[in-house]
PDB file of C-alpha atoms in Angstrom:
ATOM      1  CA  MET O   1      -2.229 -27.955 -15.397  1.00 78.00           C
ATOM      2  CA  ARG O   2      -5.283 -28.495 -17.568  1.00 83.00           C
ATOM      3  CA  PHE O   3      -8.721 -30.044 -17.036  1.00 82.00           C
ATOM      4  CA  GLY O   4     -11.137 -29.833 -19.971  1.00 82.00           C
ATOM      5  CA  CYS O   5     -11.551 -26.185 -20.969  1.00 84.00           C
ATOM      6  CA  LEU O   6      -9.952 -24.970 -17.719  1.00 84.00           C
ATOM      7  CA  SER O   7      -6.263 -24.493 -16.990  1.00 84.00           C
ATOM      8  CA  ALA O   8      -4.262 -23.098 -14.064  1.00 84.00           C
ATOM      9  CA  TRP O   9      -0.636 -22.214 -13.411  1.00 81.00           C
ATOM     10  CA  ILE O  10       1.650 -20.447 -10.919  1.00 79.00           C
ATOM     11  CA  THR O  11       4.043 -17.565 -11.594  1.00 77.00           C
ATOM     12  CA  ILE O  12       6.637 -15.758  -9.497  1.00 69.00           C
ATOM     13  CA  ASP O  13       7.510 -12.246 -10.656  1.00 67.00           C
ATOM     14  CA  GLY O  14       5.877 -13.093 -13.964  1.00 73.00           C
ATOM     15  CA  VAL O  15       7.899 -16.278 -14.522  1.00 74.00           C
ATOM     16  CA  VAL O  16       5.805 -19.400 -15.097  1.00 78.00           C
ATOM     17  CA  ILE O  17       6.945 -22.148 -12.741  1.00 70.00           C
ATOM     18  CA  PRO O  18       7.405 -25.720 -14.022  1.00 66.00           C
ATOM     19  CA  GLU O  19       5.122 -28.518 -12.793  1.00 68.00           C
ATOM     20  CA  TYR O  20       6.068 -32.109 -12.017  1.00 62.00           C
ATOM     21  CA  ASN O  21       4.071 -35.359 -11.982  1.00 61.00           C
ATOM     22  CA  VAL O  22       0.689 -33.890 -12.812  1.00 64.00           C
ATOM     23  CA  GLY O  23      -2.101 -36.311 -11.930  1.00 65.00           C
ATOM     24  CA  VAL O  24      -5.866 -36.208 -12.466  1.00 64.00           C
ATOM     25  CA  GLU O  25      -8.474 -37.821 -10.216  1.00 61.00           C
ATOM     26  CA  LEU O  26     -11.535 -38.117 -12.442  1.00 61.00           C
ATOM     27  CA  THR O  27     -13.896 -39.309  -9.701  1.00 61.00           C
ATOM     28  CA  THR O  28     -13.509 -36.077  -7.724  1.00 59.00           C
ATOM     29  CA  ASP O  29     -12.418 -33.721 -10.540  1.00 59.00           C
ATOM     30  CA  VAL O  30      -9.194 -32.862  -8.731  1.00 54.00           C
ATOM     31  CA  VAL O  31      -5.924 -32.147 -10.511  1.00 50.00           C
ATOM     32  CA  SER O  32      -2.759 -32.379  -8.428  1.00 46.00           C
ATOM     33  CA  CYS O  33       0.887 -31.835  -9.257  1.00 49.00           C
ATOM     34  CA  PHE O  34       4.358 -31.145  -7.948  1.00 37.00           C
ATOM     35  CA  SER O  35       4.853 -27.432  -8.446  1.00 36.00           C
ATOM     36  CA  LEU O  36       6.510 -24.283  -7.308  1.00 41.00           C
ATOM     37  CA  GLY O  37       4.533 -22.089  -6.041  1.00 39.00           C
ATOM     38  CA  VAL O  38      -2.366 -18.178  -9.466  1.00 86.00           C
ATOM     39  CA  HIS O  39      -3.760 -17.766 -12.776  1.00 88.00           C
ATOM     40  CA  TRP O  40      -6.567 -19.613 -14.480  1.00 90.00           C
ATOM     41  CA  HIS O  41      -8.053 -19.586 -17.952  1.00 92.00           C
ATOM     42  CA  ILE O  42     -11.412 -20.673 -19.297  1.00 93.00           C
ATOM     43  CA  ASP O  43     -11.773 -21.414 -22.997  1.00 94.00           C
ATOM     44  CA  ALA O  44     -15.544 -20.942 -23.150  1.00 91.00           C
ATOM     45  CA  CYS O  45     -17.449 -19.114 -20.408  1.00 92.00           C
ATOM     46  CA  LEU O  46     -20.959 -20.348 -21.177  1.00 93.00           C
ATOM     47  CA  VAL O  47     -22.236 -20.099 -17.578  1.00 94.00           C
ATOM     48  CA  PRO O  48     -21.292 -17.757 -14.703  1.00 94.00           C
ATOM     49  CA  THR O  49     -18.013 -19.182 -13.415  1.00 95.00           C
ATOM     50  CA  ALA O  50     -16.060 -18.417 -10.247  1.00 93.00           C
ATOM     51  CA  GLY O  51     -12.629 -19.346  -8.922  1.00 93.00           C
ATOM     52  CA  PHE O  52     -11.822 -19.481  -5.206  1.00 93.00           C
ATOM     53  CA  LEU O  53      -8.217 -19.401  -4.035  1.00 91.00           C
ATOM     54  CA  LYS O  54      -6.915 -20.995  -0.846  1.00 90.00           C
ATOM     55  CA  VAL O  55      -3.248 -20.805   0.156  1.00 88.00           C
ATOM     56  CA  ASP O  56      -1.617 -22.536   3.115  1.00 85.00           C
ATOM     57  CA  GLY O  57      -5.034 -23.437   4.489  1.00 84.00           C
ATOM     58  CA  GLN O  58      -6.415 -19.899   4.326  1.00 86.00           C
ATOM     59  CA  HIS O  59      -9.264 -18.691   2.150  1.00 87.00           C
ATOM     60  CA  CYS O  60      -8.500 -15.741  -0.112  1.00 85.00           C
ATOM     61  CA  ASP O  61     -10.944 -13.778  -2.212  1.00 78.00           C
ATOM     62  CA  GLY O  62     -12.616 -15.122  -5.337  1.00 87.00           C
ATOM     63  CA  ARG O  63     -13.178 -14.033  -8.918  1.00 89.00           C
ATOM     64  CA  VAL O  64     -16.347 -14.401 -10.974  1.00 91.00           C
ATOM     65  CA  LEU O  65     -16.917 -14.287 -14.727  1.00 91.00           C
ATOM     66  CA  PRO O  66     -20.441 -13.666 -16.028  1.00 92.00           C
ATOM     67  CA  ALA O  67     -21.658 -15.968 -18.771  1.00 94.00           C
ATOM     68  CA  TYR O  68     -20.732 -14.831 -22.261  1.00 94.00           C
ATOM     69  CA  ASP O  69     -23.444 -12.705 -23.867  1.00 94.00           C
ATOM     70  CA  PRO O  70     -22.678 -11.349 -27.364  1.00 93.00           C
ATOM     71  CA  SER O  71     -25.280  -8.603 -26.891  1.00 94.00           C
ATOM     72  CA  VAL O  72     -23.371  -7.155 -23.914  1.00 92.00           C
ATOM     73  CA  PRO O  73     -20.368  -4.931 -24.771  1.00 91.00           C
ATOM     74  CA  GLY O  74     -17.171  -6.282 -23.262  1.00 88.00           C
ATOM     75  CA  SER O  75     -18.600  -9.732 -22.541  1.00 92.00           C
ATOM     76  CA  GLN O  76     -15.820 -12.320 -22.732  1.00 90.00           C
ATOM     77  CA  TYR O  77     -16.138 -15.736 -24.341  1.00 93.00           C
ATOM     78  CA  SER O  78     -12.738 -16.807 -22.957  1.00 93.00           C
ATOM     79  CA  ALA O  79     -10.683 -15.101 -20.289  1.00 93.00           C
ATOM     80  CA  THR O  80      -7.649 -15.384 -18.037  1.00 91.00           C
ATOM     81  CA  ILE O  81      -8.049 -14.484 -14.370  1.00 88.00           C
ATOM     82  CA  SER O  82      -5.160 -13.686 -12.013  1.00 86.00           C
ATOM     83  CA  HIS O  83      -5.070 -14.015  -8.224  1.00 85.00           C
ATOM     84  CA  THR O  84      -1.976 -12.008  -7.279  1.00 80.00           C
ATOM     85  CA  ALA O  85      -3.139 -10.177  -4.168  1.00 83.00           C
ATOM     86  CA  VAL O  86      -5.521 -10.382  -1.241  1.00 86.00           C
ATOM     87  CA  LEU O  87      -8.007  -7.619  -0.486  1.00 88.00           C
ATOM     88  CA  THR O  88      -7.292  -6.798   3.159  1.00 88.00           C
ATOM     89  CA  SER O  89      -9.689  -3.838   3.416  1.00 89.00           C
ATOM     90  CA  PRO O  90     -12.187  -2.147   1.093  1.00 88.00           C
ATOM     91  CA  THR O  91      -9.438   0.151  -0.228  1.00 89.00           C
ATOM     92  CA  SER O  92      -6.217  -1.836   0.190  1.00 90.00           C
ATOM     93  CA  SER O  93      -4.694  -5.097  -0.962  1.00 88.00           C
ATOM     94  CA  ASN O  94      -1.500  -7.029  -0.278  1.00 84.00           C
ATOM     95  CA  SER O  95       0.408  -9.122  -2.779  1.00 81.00           C
ATOM     96  CA  LEU O  96       0.975 -12.831  -2.112  1.00 78.00           C
ATOM     97  CA  VAL O  97       4.661 -13.675  -1.755  1.00 76.00           C
ATOM     98  CA  PHE O  98       6.801 -16.633  -0.755  1.00 73.00           C
ATOM     99  CA  ALA O  99       8.731 -16.215   2.484  1.00 68.00           C
ATOM    100  CA  SER O 100      11.371 -18.534   3.848  1.00 61.00           C
ATOM    101  CA  VAL O 101      10.754 -20.103   7.253  1.00 55.00           C
ATOM    102  CA  HIS O 102      12.951 -21.713   9.849  1.00 49.00           C
ATOM    103  CA  TYR O 103      12.180 -23.515  13.053  1.00 48.00           C
ATOM    104  CA  THR O 104      13.323 -22.160  16.374  1.00 45.00           C
ATOM    105  CA  GLY O 105      16.865 -23.328  17.018  1.00 40.00           C
ATOM    106  CA  MET O 106      17.622 -24.075  13.377  1.00 38.00           C
ATOM    107  CA  SER O 107      19.958 -22.100  11.145  1.00 34.00           C
ATOM    108  CA  LYS O 108      18.430 -19.299   9.109  1.00 35.00           C
ATOM    109  CA  GLU O 109      17.735 -20.099   5.459  1.00 34.00           C
ATOM    110  CA  VAL O 110      18.453 -17.486   2.805  1.00 29.00           C
ATOM    111  CA  PHE O 111      15.536 -16.612   0.517  1.00 28.00           C
ATOM    112  CA  VAL O 112      15.440 -14.180  -2.354  1.00 28.00           C
ATOM    113  CA  PHE O 113      12.218 -12.299  -1.585  1.00 29.00           C
ATOM    114  CA  LEU O 114      11.555 -11.713   2.095  1.00 32.00           C
ATOM    115  CA  PRO O 115      13.295 -12.219   5.446  1.00 33.00           C
ATOM    116  CA  PRO O 116      12.471 -15.551   7.087  1.00 35.00           C
ATOM    117  CA  PHE O 117       9.133 -15.906   8.811  1.00 40.00           C
ATOM    118  CA  GLU O 118       9.970 -17.734  12.019  1.00 43.00           C
ATOM    119  CA  PHE O 119       7.831 -20.638  13.140  1.00 46.00           C
ATOM    120  CA  SER O 120       8.031 -21.470  16.809  1.00 48.00           C
ATOM    121  CA  THR O 121       7.436 -25.154  17.478  1.00 48.00           C
ATOM    122  CA  THR O 122       5.527 -26.659  20.352  1.00 46.00           C
ATOM    123  CA  GLY O 123       4.739 -30.078  21.752  1.00 49.00           C
ATOM    124  CA  ASP O 124       1.146 -29.093  22.496  1.00 52.00           C
ATOM    125  CA  ASP O 125      -1.005 -31.642  20.639  1.00 51.00           C
ATOM    126  CA  ILE O 126      -3.696 -29.032  20.016  1.00 47.00           C
ATOM    127  CA  TYR O 127      -1.580 -27.835  17.090  1.00 49.00           C
ATOM    128  CA  LEU O 128      -1.698 -31.265  15.467  1.00 52.00           C
ATOM    129  CA  ASN O 129      -5.298 -30.546  14.441  1.00 54.00           C
ATOM    130  CA  ASP O 130      -4.736 -27.008  13.159  1.00 56.00           C
ATOM    131  CA  SER O 131      -6.299 -27.168   9.677  1.00 57.00           C
ATOM    132  CA  LYS O 132      -4.295 -24.219   8.379  1.00 59.00           C
ATOM    133  CA  ALA O 133      -1.003 -25.656   9.622  1.00 64.00           C
ATOM    134  CA  LYS O 134      -1.765 -28.971   7.909  1.00 73.00           C
ATOM    135  CA  ASP O 135      -2.128 -27.207   4.554  1.00 76.00           C
ATOM    136  CA  ILE O 136       1.065 -25.143   4.632  1.00 78.00           C
ATOM    137  CA  GLY O 137       2.828 -25.864   1.351  1.00 78.00           C
ATOM    138  CA  THR O 138      -0.418 -26.198  -0.625  1.00 83.00           C
ATOM    139  CA  ILE O 139      -2.100 -23.807  -3.048  1.00 87.00           C
ATOM    140  CA  SER O 140      -5.594 -24.821  -4.166  1.00 89.00           C
ATOM    141  CA  LEU O 141      -7.879 -23.215  -6.722  1.00 91.00           C
ATOM    142  CA  GLU O 142     -11.513 -24.351  -6.847  1.00 93.00           C
ATOM    143  CA  ILE O 143     -13.472 -23.486  -9.993  1.00 94.00           C
ATOM    144  CA  MET O 144     -17.233 -23.911 -10.257  1.00 94.00           C
ATOM    145  CA  SER O 145     -20.346 -22.600 -11.938  1.00 94.00           C
ATOM    146  CA  VAL O 146     -22.342 -20.181  -9.805  1.00 94.00           C
ATOM    147  CA  GLU O 147     -25.552 -18.185  -9.743  1.00 93.00           C
ATOM    148  CA  ILE O 148     -25.148 -14.468  -9.109  1.00 92.00           C
ATOM    149  CA  VAL O 149     -27.786 -13.605  -6.511  1.00 92.00           C
ATOM    150  CA  GLY O 150     -26.949 -10.089  -5.351  1.00 91.00           C
ATOM    151  CA  GLN O 151     -24.373  -7.575  -4.183  1.00 90.00           C
ATOM    152  CA  CYS O 152     -22.810  -6.574  -0.886  1.00 90.00           C
ATOM    153  CA  PRO O 153     -20.289  -3.974   0.336  1.00 90.00           C
ATOM    154  CA  THR O 154     -16.704  -4.890  -0.444  1.00 87.00           C
ATOM    155  CA  ALA O 155     -14.719  -6.016   2.591  1.00 85.00           C
ATOM    156  CA  GLY O 156     -11.260  -7.407   3.256  1.00 85.00           C
ATOM    157  CA  VAL O 157      -9.977 -10.881   4.082  1.00 86.00           C
ATOM    158  CA  ASP O 158      -8.493 -11.685   7.485  1.00 86.00           C
ATOM    159  CA  PHE O 159      -5.275 -13.315   6.251  1.00 84.00           C
ATOM    160  CA  ARG O 160      -2.978 -14.467   9.073  1.00 79.00           C
ATOM    161  CA  PRO O 161       0.089 -16.650   8.411  1.00 71.00           C
ATOM    162  CA  VAL O 162       0.489 -19.556  10.826  1.00 68.00           C
ATOM    163  CA  SER O 163       3.162 -18.746  13.392  1.00 63.00           C
ATOM    164  CA  LYS O 164       3.263 -21.937  15.474  1.00 62.00           C
ATOM    165  CA  LEU O 165       3.645 -25.550  14.354  1.00 60.00           C
ATOM    166  CA  HIS O 166       3.782 -28.820  16.237  1.00 54.00           C
ATOM    167  CA  ASP O 167       7.262 -30.338  16.581  1.00 55.00           C
ATOM    168  CA  ARG O 168       6.243 -33.184  14.281  1.00 56.00           C
ATOM    169  CA  ALA O 169       5.922 -30.681  11.432  1.00 54.00           C
ATOM    170  CA  ARG O 170       9.715 -30.775  11.083  1.00 53.00           C
ATOM    171  CA  ASP O 171       9.312 -34.132   9.336  1.00 53.00           C
ATOM    172  CA  SER O 172       7.277 -32.524   6.535  1.00 54.00           C
ATOM    173  CA  LYS O 173      10.328 -30.555   5.359  1.00 58.00           C
ATOM    174  CA  ILE O 174       8.355 -27.292   5.295  1.00 64.00           C
ATOM    175  CA  ALA O 175      10.810 -24.533   4.350  1.00 63.00           C
ATOM    176  CA  HIS O 176       8.545 -21.827   2.935  1.00 69.00           C
ATOM    177  CA  GLN O 177       5.111 -20.360   3.390  1.00 75.00           C
ATOM    178  CA  ILE O 178       3.002 -17.756   1.635  1.00 78.00           C
ATOM    179  CA  LYS O 179       2.481 -14.469   3.407  1.00 77.00           C
ATOM    180  CA  LEU O 180       1.339 -10.958   2.590  1.00 79.00           C
ATOM    181  CA  GLY O 181       3.704  -8.672   0.731  1.00 78.00           C
ATOM    182  CA  PRO O 182       3.661  -4.876   0.381  1.00 80.00           C
ATOM    183  CA  ARG O 183       0.355  -3.103   0.901  1.00 86.00           C
ATOM    184  CA  ASN O 184      -1.245  -1.235  -2.000  1.00 85.00           C
ATOM    185  CA  VAL O 185      -3.765   1.467  -1.120  1.00 87.00           C
ATOM    186  CA  SER O 186      -6.370   2.883  -3.497  1.00 83.00           C
ATOM    187  CA  MET O 187      -8.303   6.060  -2.771  1.00 71.00           C
ATOM    188  CA  ALA O 188     -11.044   5.087  -5.214  1.00 82.00           C
ATOM    189  CA  VAL O 189     -14.382   3.951  -3.830  1.00 82.00           C
ATOM    190  CA  PRO O 190     -14.489   0.176  -4.420  1.00 83.00           C
ATOM    191  CA  PRO O 191     -17.376  -1.257  -6.412  1.00 85.00           C
ATOM    192  CA  PRO O 192     -19.611  -3.680  -4.521  1.00 88.00           C
ATOM    193  CA  SER O 193     -18.807  -7.359  -4.398  1.00 89.00           C
ATOM    194  CA  VAL O 194     -21.226  -9.889  -5.813  1.00 89.00           C
ATOM    195  CA  VAL O 195     -22.866 -12.667  -3.831  1.00 91.00           C
ATOM    196  CA  VAL O 196     -23.072 -16.047  -5.532  1.00 92.00           C
ATOM    197  CA  ASP O 197     -24.578 -19.434  -4.842  1.00 92.00           C
ATOM    198  CA  PRO O 198     -22.400 -22.385  -5.929  1.00 92.00           C
ATOM    199  CA  ARG O 199     -23.967 -24.666  -8.507  1.00 93.00           C
ATOM    200  CA  LEU O 200     -21.680 -27.222 -10.175  1.00 93.00           C
ATOM    201  CA  HIS O 201     -18.111 -27.983  -9.141  1.00 93.00           C
ATOM    202  CA  PHE O 202     -15.833 -28.115 -12.196  1.00 93.00           C
ATOM    203  CA  VAL O 203     -12.344 -28.816 -10.855  1.00 91.00           C
ATOM    204  CA  THR O 204      -9.935 -28.152  -7.992  1.00 91.00           C
ATOM    205  CA  PHE O 205      -6.332 -27.486  -8.985  1.00 90.00           C
ATOM    206  CA  VAL O 206      -3.880 -28.334  -6.187  1.00 86.00           C
ATOM    207  CA  PHE O 207      -0.308 -27.045  -6.369  1.00 82.00           C
ATOM    208  CA  GLN O 208       2.329 -28.344  -3.952  1.00 77.00           C
ATOM    209  CA  TYR O 209       5.490 -26.472  -3.126  1.00 74.00           C
ATOM    210  CA  ARG O 210       8.513 -27.695  -1.170  1.00 65.00           C
ATOM    211  CA  SER O 211      12.221 -26.964  -1.090  1.00 63.00           C
ATOM    212  CA  PRO O 212      14.439 -28.476  -3.821  1.00 62.00           C
ATOM    213  CA  ASP O 213      16.223 -30.620  -1.214  1.00 65.00           C
ATOM    214  CA  ALA O 214      12.910 -32.172  -0.128  1.00 62.00           C
ATOM    215  CA  LEU O 215      12.092 -33.116  -3.720  1.00 60.00           C
ATOM    216  CA  HIS O 216      15.578 -34.435  -4.392  1.00 63.00           C
ATOM    217  CA  ALA O 217      15.330 -36.615  -1.277  1.00 61.00           C
ATOM    218  CA  VAL O 218      12.257 -38.471  -2.560  1.00 58.00           C
ATOM    219  CA  GLY O 219      13.399 -38.624  -6.173  1.00 60.00           C
ATOM    220  CA  ILE O 220      10.778 -36.308  -7.653  1.00 61.00           C
ATOM    221  CA  VAL O 221      13.335 -33.957  -9.175  1.00 59.00           C
ATOM    222  CA  PRO O 222      16.830 -35.223 -10.074  1.00 62.00           C
ATOM    223  CA  ARG O 223      19.696 -33.515  -8.341  1.00 61.00           C
ATOM    224  CA  MET O 224      21.597 -31.324 -10.774  1.00 57.00           C
ATOM    225  CA  PRO O 225      25.383 -31.634 -11.082  1.00 54.00           C
ATOM    226  CA  MET O 226      27.378 -28.935  -9.338  1.00 50.00           C
ATOM    227  CA  THR O 227      29.869 -26.909 -11.361  1.00 47.00           C
ATOM    228  CA  GLU O 228      32.904 -25.163  -9.944  1.00 46.00           C
ATOM    229  CA  PHE O 229      33.784 -21.561 -10.649  1.00 42.00           C
ATOM    230  CA  GLU O 230      36.297 -19.131  -9.216  1.00 45.00           C
ATOM    231  CA  ASP O 231      35.098 -16.112  -7.283  1.00 46.00           C
ATOM    232  CA  SER O 232      37.360 -13.346  -8.502  1.00 42.00           C
ATOM    233  CA  GLU O 233      36.631 -11.016  -5.588  1.00 46.00           C
ATOM    234  CA  GLU O 234      37.002 -13.448  -2.692  1.00 44.00           C
ATOM    235  CA  GLY O 235      39.385 -15.884  -4.329  1.00 41.00           C
ATOM    236  CA  THR O 236      37.354 -18.881  -3.211  1.00 39.00           C
ATOM    237  CA  SER O 237      35.916 -21.780  -5.154  1.00 36.00           C
ATOM    238  CA  ASN O 238      32.142 -22.165  -4.990  1.00 36.00           C
ATOM    239  CA  ALA O 239      29.581 -24.588  -6.392  1.00 34.00           C
ATOM    240  CA  ARG O 240      26.600 -23.341  -8.344  1.00 34.00           C
ATOM    241  CA  ILE O 241      23.635 -25.170  -9.832  1.00 30.00           C
ATOM    242  CA  PRO O 242      23.464 -24.606 -13.582  1.00 34.00           C
ATOM    243  CA  ASN O 243      20.327 -23.291 -15.229  1.00 35.00           C
ATOM    244  CA  ALA O 244      17.938 -26.072 -16.239  1.00 35.00           C
ATOM    245  CA  GLY O 245      14.798 -26.423 -18.264  1.00 37.00           C
ATOM    246  CA  GLY O 246      14.797 -22.821 -19.441  1.00 37.00           C
ATOM    247  CA  VAL O 247      14.064 -21.545 -15.924  1.00 36.00           C
ATOM    248  CA  ASP O 248      15.772 -18.284 -15.016  1.00 37.00           C
ATOM    249  CA  SER O 249      18.622 -19.025 -12.600  1.00 36.00           C
ATOM    250  CA  THR O 250      17.223 -16.324 -10.294  1.00 36.00           C
ATOM    251  CA  TYR O 251      14.508 -18.811  -9.340  1.00 37.00           C
ATOM    252  CA  GLN O 252      16.687 -21.892  -8.879  1.00 40.00           C
ATOM    253  CA  ASN O 253      16.484 -21.689  -5.072  1.00 43.00           C
ATOM    254  CA  LEU O 254      12.715 -21.304  -4.843  1.00 43.00           C
ATOM    255  CA  PRO O 255      10.538 -24.133  -3.518  1.00 47.00           C
ATOM    256  CA  ILE O 256       9.531 -26.555  -6.273  1.00 43.00           C
ATOM    257  CA  GLY O 257       6.726 -28.586  -4.834  1.00 42.00           C
ATOM    258  CA  VAL O 258       5.920 -32.060  -3.603  1.00 36.00           C
ATOM    259  CA  ARG O 259       2.968 -34.322  -4.133  1.00 36.00           C
ATOM    260  CA  ARG O 260       0.013 -34.056  -1.786  1.00 32.00           C
ATOM    261  CA  GLU O 261      -2.773 -36.560  -1.236  1.00 34.00           C
ATOM    262  CA  LEU O 262      -5.719 -35.797  -3.501  1.00 33.00           C
ATOM    263  CA  ILE O 263      -8.312 -33.946  -1.489  1.00 35.00           C
ATOM    264  CA  ASN O 264     -11.471 -35.907  -0.867  1.00 32.00           C
ATOM    265  CA  GLU O 265     -15.059 -35.163  -1.746  1.00 33.00           C
ATOM    266  CA  ALA O 266     -15.766 -33.718   1.693  1.00 32.00           C
ATOM    267  CA  ASP O 267     -13.050 -31.129   1.160  1.00 33.00           C
ATOM    268  CA  ILE O 268     -14.548 -30.158  -2.175  1.00 31.00           C
ATOM    269  CA  THR O 269     -18.152 -29.842  -1.010  1.00 31.00           C
ATOM    270  CA  GLU O 270     -17.355 -28.007   2.211  1.00 32.00           C
ATOM    271  CA  TRP O 271     -17.675 -24.634   0.468  1.00 33.00           C
ATOM    272  CA  HIS O 272     -20.833 -25.566  -1.393  1.00 33.00           C
ATOM    273  CA  THR O 273     -23.246 -25.184   1.503  1.00 32.00           C
ATOM    274  CA  THR O 274     -23.406 -21.393   1.808  1.00 37.00           C
ATOM    275  CA  SER O 275     -23.417 -18.329  -0.402  1.00 42.00           C
ATOM    276  CA  LYS O 276     -20.061 -16.753  -1.100  1.00 47.00           C
ATOM    277  CA  LYS O 277     -19.143 -13.100  -1.356  1.00 47.00           C
ATOM    278  CA  ILE O 278     -16.635 -12.531  -4.131  1.00 47.00           C
ATOM    279  CA  ARG O 279     -15.370  -9.630  -6.142  1.00 45.00           C
ATOM    280  CA  PRO O 280     -16.439  -9.045  -9.730  1.00 44.00           C
ATOM    281  CA  LEU O 281     -13.909  -9.160 -12.531  1.00 42.00           C
ATOM    282  CA  SER O 282     -14.105  -5.388 -12.974  1.00 34.00           C
ATOM    283  CA  LEU O 283     -12.448  -4.840  -9.585  1.00 34.00           C
ATOM    284  CA  GLN O 284      -9.739  -7.370 -10.365  1.00 35.00           C
ATOM    285  CA  LYS O 285      -8.918  -5.504 -13.585  1.00 32.00           C
ATOM    286  CA  ARG O 286      -8.322  -2.257 -11.711  1.00 37.00           C
ATOM    287  CA  ARG O 287      -5.287  -3.617  -9.876  1.00 38.00           C
TER     288      ARG O 287
END
């Protein structure tokens, strides 16, 4: 997706995932699309710019780019930033991965990366207002200009996947969620994080991800014809979805997004009221 000099996209194992029905809301500077579920690029970094990632309703760490200064060695006029892991302690990080989910009492769904993460459902209405549960299936990236105001010790993010949903969540066709992958530990002393004050909101990129069946059901993605082939080892006939759109067939069964309501101005400005602690680009490069 692209908005002015900023662009953002999702990859899985290095494969760029296709986007569907990209829409732009100019009044709130929000770009939304149907996508599988983070990288972002700025063409001209003329002011200090930061990106803040939020997945499934949970805040992850941020990245900041200083303004381009030709007199400073290594200063970047344009740059691509990648959010591929969450700092869970000063010396360790965990990758972000898709995990399949199933509701209690439902059949287990096969997923190519991790074993299913089981949601237990409840009729307790308190879970209807769980903000994180409401945002499962959504990846948002908020990009804004900032003022760098200081430094602080580097700390981790308390990232906890939602484990309980209200029974009504079954209607949303949620089949996957993002959780933490393998832990990577570094013995190096981490550099300090920088503290920034938000200044001007540029854009919020919102990626939606849902199962292929959910998208087929509402007509977002056409259902592909099934082809028959013979299984030489088992002697049975099976149906397989052919490769489409240049996407590696390994990723055919991954979630491929549904449209979400454009977030409103209150959602955008919620983070603008306090200073934020985010990691400098130098730490991100060391991964």
